[in-house]
mmCIF file of C-alpha atoms in Angstrom:
data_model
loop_
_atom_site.group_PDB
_atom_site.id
_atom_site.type_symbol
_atom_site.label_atom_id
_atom_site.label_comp_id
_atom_site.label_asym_id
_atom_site.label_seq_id
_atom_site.Cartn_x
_atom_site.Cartn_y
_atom_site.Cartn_z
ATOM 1 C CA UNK A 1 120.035 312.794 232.936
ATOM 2 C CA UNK A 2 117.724 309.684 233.755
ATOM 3 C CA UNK A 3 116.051 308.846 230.925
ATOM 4 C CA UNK A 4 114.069 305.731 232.856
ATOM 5 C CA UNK A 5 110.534 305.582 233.002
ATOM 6 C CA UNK A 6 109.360 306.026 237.007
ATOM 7 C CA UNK A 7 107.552 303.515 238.403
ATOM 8 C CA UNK A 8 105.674 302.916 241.449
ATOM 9 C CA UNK A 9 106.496 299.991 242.939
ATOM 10 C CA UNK A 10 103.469 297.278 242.667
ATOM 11 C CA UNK A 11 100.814 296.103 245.934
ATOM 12 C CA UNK A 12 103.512 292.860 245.905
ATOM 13 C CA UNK A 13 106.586 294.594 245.745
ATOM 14 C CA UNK A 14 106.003 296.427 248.403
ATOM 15 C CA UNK A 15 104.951 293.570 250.562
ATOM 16 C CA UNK A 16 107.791 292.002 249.922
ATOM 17 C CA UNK A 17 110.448 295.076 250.553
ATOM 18 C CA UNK A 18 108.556 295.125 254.046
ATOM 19 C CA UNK A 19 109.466 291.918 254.528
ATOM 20 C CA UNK A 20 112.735 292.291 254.248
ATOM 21 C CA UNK A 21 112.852 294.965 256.421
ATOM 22 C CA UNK A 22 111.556 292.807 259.104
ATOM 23 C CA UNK A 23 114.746 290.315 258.699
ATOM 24 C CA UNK A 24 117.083 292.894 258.351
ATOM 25 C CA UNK A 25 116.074 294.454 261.802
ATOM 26 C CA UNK A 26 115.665 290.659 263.171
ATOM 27 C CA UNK A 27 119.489 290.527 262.029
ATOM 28 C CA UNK A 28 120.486 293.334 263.770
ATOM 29 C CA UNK A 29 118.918 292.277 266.652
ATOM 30 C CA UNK A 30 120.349 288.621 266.613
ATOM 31 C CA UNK A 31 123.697 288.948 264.357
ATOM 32 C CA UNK A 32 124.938 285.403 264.941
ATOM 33 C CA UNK A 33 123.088 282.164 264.668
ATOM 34 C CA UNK A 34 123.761 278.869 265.992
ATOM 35 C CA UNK A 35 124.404 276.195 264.317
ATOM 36 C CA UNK A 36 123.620 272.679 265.557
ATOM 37 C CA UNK A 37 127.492 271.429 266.141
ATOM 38 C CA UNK A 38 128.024 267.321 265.108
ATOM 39 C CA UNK A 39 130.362 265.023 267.119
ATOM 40 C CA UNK A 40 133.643 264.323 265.204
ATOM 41 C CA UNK A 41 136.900 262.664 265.181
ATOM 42 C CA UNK A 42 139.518 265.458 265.902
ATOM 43 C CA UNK A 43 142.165 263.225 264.047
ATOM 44 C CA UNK A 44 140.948 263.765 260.579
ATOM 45 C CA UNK A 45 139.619 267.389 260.813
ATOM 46 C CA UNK A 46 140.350 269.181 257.359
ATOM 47 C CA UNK A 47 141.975 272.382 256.940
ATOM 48 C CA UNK A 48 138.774 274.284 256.451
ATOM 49 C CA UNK A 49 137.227 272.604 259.479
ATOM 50 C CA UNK A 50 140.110 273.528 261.644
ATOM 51 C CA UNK A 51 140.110 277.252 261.135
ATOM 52 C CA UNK A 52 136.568 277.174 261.475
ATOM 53 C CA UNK A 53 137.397 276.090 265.093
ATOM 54 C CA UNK A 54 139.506 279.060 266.102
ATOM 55 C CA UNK A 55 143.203 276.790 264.971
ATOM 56 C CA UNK A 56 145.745 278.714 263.888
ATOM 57 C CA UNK A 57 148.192 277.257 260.740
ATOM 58 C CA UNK A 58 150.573 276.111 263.061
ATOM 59 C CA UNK A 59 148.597 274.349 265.160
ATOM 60 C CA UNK A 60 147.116 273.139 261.513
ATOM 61 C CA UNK A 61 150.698 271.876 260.691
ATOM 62 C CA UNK A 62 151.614 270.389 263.909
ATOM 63 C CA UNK A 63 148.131 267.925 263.820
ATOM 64 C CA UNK A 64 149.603 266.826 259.851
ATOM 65 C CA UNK A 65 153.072 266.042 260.900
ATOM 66 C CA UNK A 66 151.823 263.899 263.833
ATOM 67 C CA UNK A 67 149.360 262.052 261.716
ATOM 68 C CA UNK A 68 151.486 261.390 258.962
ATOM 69 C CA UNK A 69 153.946 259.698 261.635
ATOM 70 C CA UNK A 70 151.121 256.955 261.854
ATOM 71 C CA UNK A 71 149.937 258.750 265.159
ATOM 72 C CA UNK A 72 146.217 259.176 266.729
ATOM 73 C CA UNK A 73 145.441 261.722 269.309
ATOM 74 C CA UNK A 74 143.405 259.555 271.724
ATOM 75 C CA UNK A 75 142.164 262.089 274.321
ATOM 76 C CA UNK A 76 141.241 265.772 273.951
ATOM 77 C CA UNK A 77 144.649 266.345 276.025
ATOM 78 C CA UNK A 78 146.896 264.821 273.906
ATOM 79 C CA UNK A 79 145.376 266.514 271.304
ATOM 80 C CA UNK A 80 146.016 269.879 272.945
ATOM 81 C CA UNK A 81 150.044 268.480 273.570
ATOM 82 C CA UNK A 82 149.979 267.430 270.007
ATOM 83 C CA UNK A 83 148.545 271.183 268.437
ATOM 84 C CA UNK A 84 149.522 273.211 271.424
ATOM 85 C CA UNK A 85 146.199 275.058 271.438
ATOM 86 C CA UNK A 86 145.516 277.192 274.594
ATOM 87 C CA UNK A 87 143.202 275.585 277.451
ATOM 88 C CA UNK A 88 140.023 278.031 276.145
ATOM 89 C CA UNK A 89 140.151 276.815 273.134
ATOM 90 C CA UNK A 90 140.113 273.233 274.034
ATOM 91 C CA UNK A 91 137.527 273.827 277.023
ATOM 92 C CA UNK A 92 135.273 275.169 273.484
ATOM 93 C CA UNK A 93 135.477 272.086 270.891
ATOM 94 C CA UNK A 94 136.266 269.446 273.211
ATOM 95 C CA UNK A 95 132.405 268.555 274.393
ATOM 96 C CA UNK A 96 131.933 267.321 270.605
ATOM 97 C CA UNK A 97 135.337 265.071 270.143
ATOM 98 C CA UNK A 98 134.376 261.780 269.458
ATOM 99 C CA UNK A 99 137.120 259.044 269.454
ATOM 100 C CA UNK A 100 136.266 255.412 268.650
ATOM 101 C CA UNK A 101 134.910 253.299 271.068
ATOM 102 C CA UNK A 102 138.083 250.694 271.548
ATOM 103 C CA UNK A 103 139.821 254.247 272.725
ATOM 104 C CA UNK A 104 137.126 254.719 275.645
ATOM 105 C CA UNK A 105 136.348 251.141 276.891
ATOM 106 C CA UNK A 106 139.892 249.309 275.635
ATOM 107 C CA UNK A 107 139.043 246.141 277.279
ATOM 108 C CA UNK A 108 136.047 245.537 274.848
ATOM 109 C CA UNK A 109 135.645 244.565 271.930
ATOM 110 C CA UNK A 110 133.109 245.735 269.065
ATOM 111 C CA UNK A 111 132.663 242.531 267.676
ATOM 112 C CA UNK A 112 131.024 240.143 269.701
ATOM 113 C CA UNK A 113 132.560 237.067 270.672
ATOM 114 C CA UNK A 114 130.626 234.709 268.643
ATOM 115 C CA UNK A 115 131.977 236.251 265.616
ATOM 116 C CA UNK A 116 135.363 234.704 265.895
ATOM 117 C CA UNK A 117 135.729 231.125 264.900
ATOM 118 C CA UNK A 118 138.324 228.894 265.459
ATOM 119 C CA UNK A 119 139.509 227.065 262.259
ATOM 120 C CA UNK A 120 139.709 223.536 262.342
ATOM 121 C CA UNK A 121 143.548 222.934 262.234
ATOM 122 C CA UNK A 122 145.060 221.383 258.698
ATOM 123 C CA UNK A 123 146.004 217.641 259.834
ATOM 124 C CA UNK A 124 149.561 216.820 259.555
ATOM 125 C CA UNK A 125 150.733 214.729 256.768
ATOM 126 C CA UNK A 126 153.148 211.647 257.485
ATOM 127 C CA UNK A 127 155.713 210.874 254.721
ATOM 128 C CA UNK A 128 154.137 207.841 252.678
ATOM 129 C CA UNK A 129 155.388 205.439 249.557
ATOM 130 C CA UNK A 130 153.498 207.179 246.851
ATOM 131 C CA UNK A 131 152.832 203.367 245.241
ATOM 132 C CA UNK A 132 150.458 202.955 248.786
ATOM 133 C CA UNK A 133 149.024 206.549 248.926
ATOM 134 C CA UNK A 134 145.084 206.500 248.433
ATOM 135 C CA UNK A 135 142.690 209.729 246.833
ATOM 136 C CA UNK A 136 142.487 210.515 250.517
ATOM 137 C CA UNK A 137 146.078 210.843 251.429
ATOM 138 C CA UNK A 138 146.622 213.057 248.044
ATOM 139 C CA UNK A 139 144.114 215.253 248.473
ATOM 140 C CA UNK A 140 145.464 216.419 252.009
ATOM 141 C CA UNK A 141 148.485 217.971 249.961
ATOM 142 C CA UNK A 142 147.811 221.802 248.882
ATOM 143 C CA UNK A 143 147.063 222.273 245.556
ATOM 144 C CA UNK A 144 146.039 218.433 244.492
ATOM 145 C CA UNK A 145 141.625 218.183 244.363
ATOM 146 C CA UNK A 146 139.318 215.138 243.078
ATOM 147 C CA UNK A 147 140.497 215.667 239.604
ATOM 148 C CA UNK A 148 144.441 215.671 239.930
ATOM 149 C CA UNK A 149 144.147 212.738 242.227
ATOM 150 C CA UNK A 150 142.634 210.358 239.983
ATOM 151 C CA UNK A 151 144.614 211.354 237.167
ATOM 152 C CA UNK A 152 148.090 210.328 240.087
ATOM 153 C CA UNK A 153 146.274 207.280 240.324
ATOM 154 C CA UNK A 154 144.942 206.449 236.866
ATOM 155 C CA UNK A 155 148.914 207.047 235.897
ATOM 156 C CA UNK A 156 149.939 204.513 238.587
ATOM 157 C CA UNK A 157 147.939 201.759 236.916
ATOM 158 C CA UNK A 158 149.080 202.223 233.850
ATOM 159 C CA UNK A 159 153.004 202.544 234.769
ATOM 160 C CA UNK A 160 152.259 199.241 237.120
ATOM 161 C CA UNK A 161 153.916 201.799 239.492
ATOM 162 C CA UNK A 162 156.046 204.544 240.342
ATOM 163 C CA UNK A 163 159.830 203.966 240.618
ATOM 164 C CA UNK A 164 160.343 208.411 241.112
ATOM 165 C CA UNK A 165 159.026 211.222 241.970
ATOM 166 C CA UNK A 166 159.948 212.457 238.869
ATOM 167 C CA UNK A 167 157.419 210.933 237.319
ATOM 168 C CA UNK A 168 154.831 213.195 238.771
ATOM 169 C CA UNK A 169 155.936 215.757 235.849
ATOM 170 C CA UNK A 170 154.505 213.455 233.817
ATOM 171 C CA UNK A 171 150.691 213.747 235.073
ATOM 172 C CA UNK A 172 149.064 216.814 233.517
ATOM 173 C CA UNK A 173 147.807 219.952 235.491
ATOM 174 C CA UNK A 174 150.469 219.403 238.124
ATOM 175 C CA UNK A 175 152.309 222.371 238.595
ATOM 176 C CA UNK A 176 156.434 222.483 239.967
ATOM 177 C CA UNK A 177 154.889 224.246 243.163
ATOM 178 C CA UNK A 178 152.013 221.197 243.531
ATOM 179 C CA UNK A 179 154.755 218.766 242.769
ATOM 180 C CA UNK A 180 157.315 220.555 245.495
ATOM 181 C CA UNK A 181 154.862 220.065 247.737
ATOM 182 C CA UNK A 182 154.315 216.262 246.710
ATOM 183 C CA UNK A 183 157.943 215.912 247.567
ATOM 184 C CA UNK A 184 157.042 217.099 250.932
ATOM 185 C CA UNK A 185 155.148 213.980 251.725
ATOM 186 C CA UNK A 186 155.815 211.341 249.470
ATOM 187 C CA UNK A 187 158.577 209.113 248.098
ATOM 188 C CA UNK A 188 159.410 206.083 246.543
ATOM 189 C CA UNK A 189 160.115 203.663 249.485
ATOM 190 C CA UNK A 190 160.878 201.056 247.537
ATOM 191 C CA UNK A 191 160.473 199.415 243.631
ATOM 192 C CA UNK A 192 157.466 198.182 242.903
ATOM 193 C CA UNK A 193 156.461 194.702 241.512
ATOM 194 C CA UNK A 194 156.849 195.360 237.838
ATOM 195 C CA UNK A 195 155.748 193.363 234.807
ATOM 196 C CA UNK A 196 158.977 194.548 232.956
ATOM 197 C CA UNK A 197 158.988 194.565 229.312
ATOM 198 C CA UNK A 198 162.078 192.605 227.210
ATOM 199 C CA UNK A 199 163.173 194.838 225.036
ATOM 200 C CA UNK A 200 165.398 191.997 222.916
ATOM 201 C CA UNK A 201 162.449 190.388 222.624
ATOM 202 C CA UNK A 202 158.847 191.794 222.430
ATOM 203 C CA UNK A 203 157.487 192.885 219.328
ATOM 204 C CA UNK A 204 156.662 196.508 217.943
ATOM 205 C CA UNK A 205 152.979 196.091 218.982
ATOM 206 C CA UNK A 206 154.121 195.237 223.236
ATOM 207 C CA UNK A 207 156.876 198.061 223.176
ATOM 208 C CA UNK A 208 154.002 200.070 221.928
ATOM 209 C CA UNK A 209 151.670 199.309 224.971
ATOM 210 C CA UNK A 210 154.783 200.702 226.915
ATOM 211 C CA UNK A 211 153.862 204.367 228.426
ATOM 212 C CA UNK A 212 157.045 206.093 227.444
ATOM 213 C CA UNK A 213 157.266 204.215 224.014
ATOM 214 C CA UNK A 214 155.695 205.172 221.050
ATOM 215 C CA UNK A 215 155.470 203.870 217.406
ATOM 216 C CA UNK A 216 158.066 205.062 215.968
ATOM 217 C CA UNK A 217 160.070 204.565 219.203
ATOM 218 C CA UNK A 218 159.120 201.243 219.371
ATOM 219 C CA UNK A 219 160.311 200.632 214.996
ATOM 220 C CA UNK A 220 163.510 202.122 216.044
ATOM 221 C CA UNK A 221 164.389 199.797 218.576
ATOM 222 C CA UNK A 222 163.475 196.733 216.591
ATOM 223 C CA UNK A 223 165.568 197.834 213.686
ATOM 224 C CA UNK A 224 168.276 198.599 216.385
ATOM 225 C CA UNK A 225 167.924 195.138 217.689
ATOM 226 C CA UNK A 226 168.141 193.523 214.158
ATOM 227 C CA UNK A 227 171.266 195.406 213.066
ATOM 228 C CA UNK A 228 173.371 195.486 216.466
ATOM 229 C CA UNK A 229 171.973 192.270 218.258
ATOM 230 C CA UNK A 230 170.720 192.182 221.908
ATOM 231 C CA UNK A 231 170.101 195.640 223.281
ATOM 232 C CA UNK A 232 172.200 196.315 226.597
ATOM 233 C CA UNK A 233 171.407 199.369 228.939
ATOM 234 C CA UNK A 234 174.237 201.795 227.714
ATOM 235 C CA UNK A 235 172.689 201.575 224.154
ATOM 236 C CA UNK A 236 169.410 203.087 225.110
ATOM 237 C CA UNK A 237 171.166 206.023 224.161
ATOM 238 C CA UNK A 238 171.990 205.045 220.251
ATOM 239 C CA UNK A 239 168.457 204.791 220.006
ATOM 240 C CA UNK A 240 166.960 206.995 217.191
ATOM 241 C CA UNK A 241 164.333 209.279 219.157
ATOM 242 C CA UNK A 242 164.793 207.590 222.327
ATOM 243 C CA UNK A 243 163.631 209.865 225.668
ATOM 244 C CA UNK A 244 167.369 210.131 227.147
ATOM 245 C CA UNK A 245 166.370 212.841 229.456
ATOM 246 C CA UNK A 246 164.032 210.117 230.869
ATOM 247 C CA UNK A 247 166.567 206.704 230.218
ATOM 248 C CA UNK A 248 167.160 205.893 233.829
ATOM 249 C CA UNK A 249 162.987 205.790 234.617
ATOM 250 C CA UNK A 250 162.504 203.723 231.856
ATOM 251 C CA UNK A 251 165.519 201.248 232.666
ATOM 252 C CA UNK A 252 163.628 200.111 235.387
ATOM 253 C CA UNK A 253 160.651 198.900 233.457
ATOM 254 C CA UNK A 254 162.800 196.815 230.883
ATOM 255 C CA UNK A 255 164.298 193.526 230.946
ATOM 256 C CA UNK A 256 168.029 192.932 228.806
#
């Protein structure tokens, strides 16, 4: 038995059922409505979109495999030889393919030519004797700015000049890949004018002033000199805390 209260429907209700009423028989009348259809790229349909179109999974399948070769279907043909959909089909959804614009007009471009610019090309470097190269001729090598250049030069001074390349490991923030490229363009053509040192001769405080020497460098090779006698090249070596790995640089700043 129903136990629930009747009750008439109120003055709103019942607008409202005849309302809907009214749609239902305006369905009925008009069962399908149109939708306002966008212009798309047939390429990257999805799924979803493609069975919405009438596609079957096959013809689904077929598009993937050709776009995952790389592949673009550039014409509504090719994308009928591509999904092998029938001509009906094709004659329906073609109207609102839309491929780009290189596709339709492929002897135009979409950016306009003043767009491109031509980069000035990087001048060629000559090889040079590092001991004559200015800030303008180092800069020109990749990787070497305002900074780095000065500091090449500021080490020249001090050294009096360059007698390797070498010694370019010995200026800080160069890099190996700056200084491979410094090799590229530079070398030392020939010894510079040096004011060499004497090493059987000058005192602690003048083998101190030398770049490679330090104090207690410098001490050791006095007390070498006092115990052994005059210093010769081979017993650069036999010097307590000497640089070894840099003996043959610093041979050609010395006098014996």
């Amino acid at each position: 038995m129903d136990f629930n209260p009747k009750r008439q429907p109120s003055k709103e209700e019942q607008h409202w059922i005849s309302l809907q009423n009214n749609l239902d028989s305006t369905k009925e009348v008009n069962p399908k409505q149109e939708f306002n259809e966008y212009s798309y790229n047939p390429n990257f349909i999805s799924d979803f979109k493609a069975y919405k179109l009438g596609m079957t999974l096959p013809q689904i399948n077929r598009l993937h495999a050709f776009r995952l070769q790389g592949k673009f279907a550039n014409s509504p043909k090719e994308f009928q030889a591509v999904t092998g959909i029938s001509d009906s089909l094709l004659n329906a959804i073609a109207p609102n393919f839309k491929f780009p614009d290189w596709v339709n007009n492929p002897h135009t471009s979409s950016y306009p030519k003043s767009k491109w610019k031509e980069f000035p090309k990087k001048e060629a470097l000559k090889i040079l004797d590092i001991n004559q190269a200015t800030k303008e001729d180092l800069i020109k090598v990749s990787g070497i700015g305002d900074a780095i250049s000065d500091r090449i030069l500021k080490q020249k001074e001090i050294l009096g000049g360059f007698v390797s390349m070498d010694q370019m490991t010995d200026v800080w923030g160069l890099t190996p890949e700056v200084i491979a490229e410094l090799d590229k363009y530079f070398i030392v053509e020939s010894l510079p004018k040096l004011k060499k040192i004497n090493i059987n001769t000058a005192s602690i405080k003048e083998l101190g002033q030398f770049y490679y020497f330090k104090y207690p460098i410098s001490k050791n090779i006095v007390t070498y000199r006092s115990m052994n006698g005059d210093i010769k090249i081979e017993d650069l070596s036999n010097i307590k805390g000497f640089p070894v790995d840099k003996l043959k640089i610093i041979a050609l700043y010395l006098e014996f």
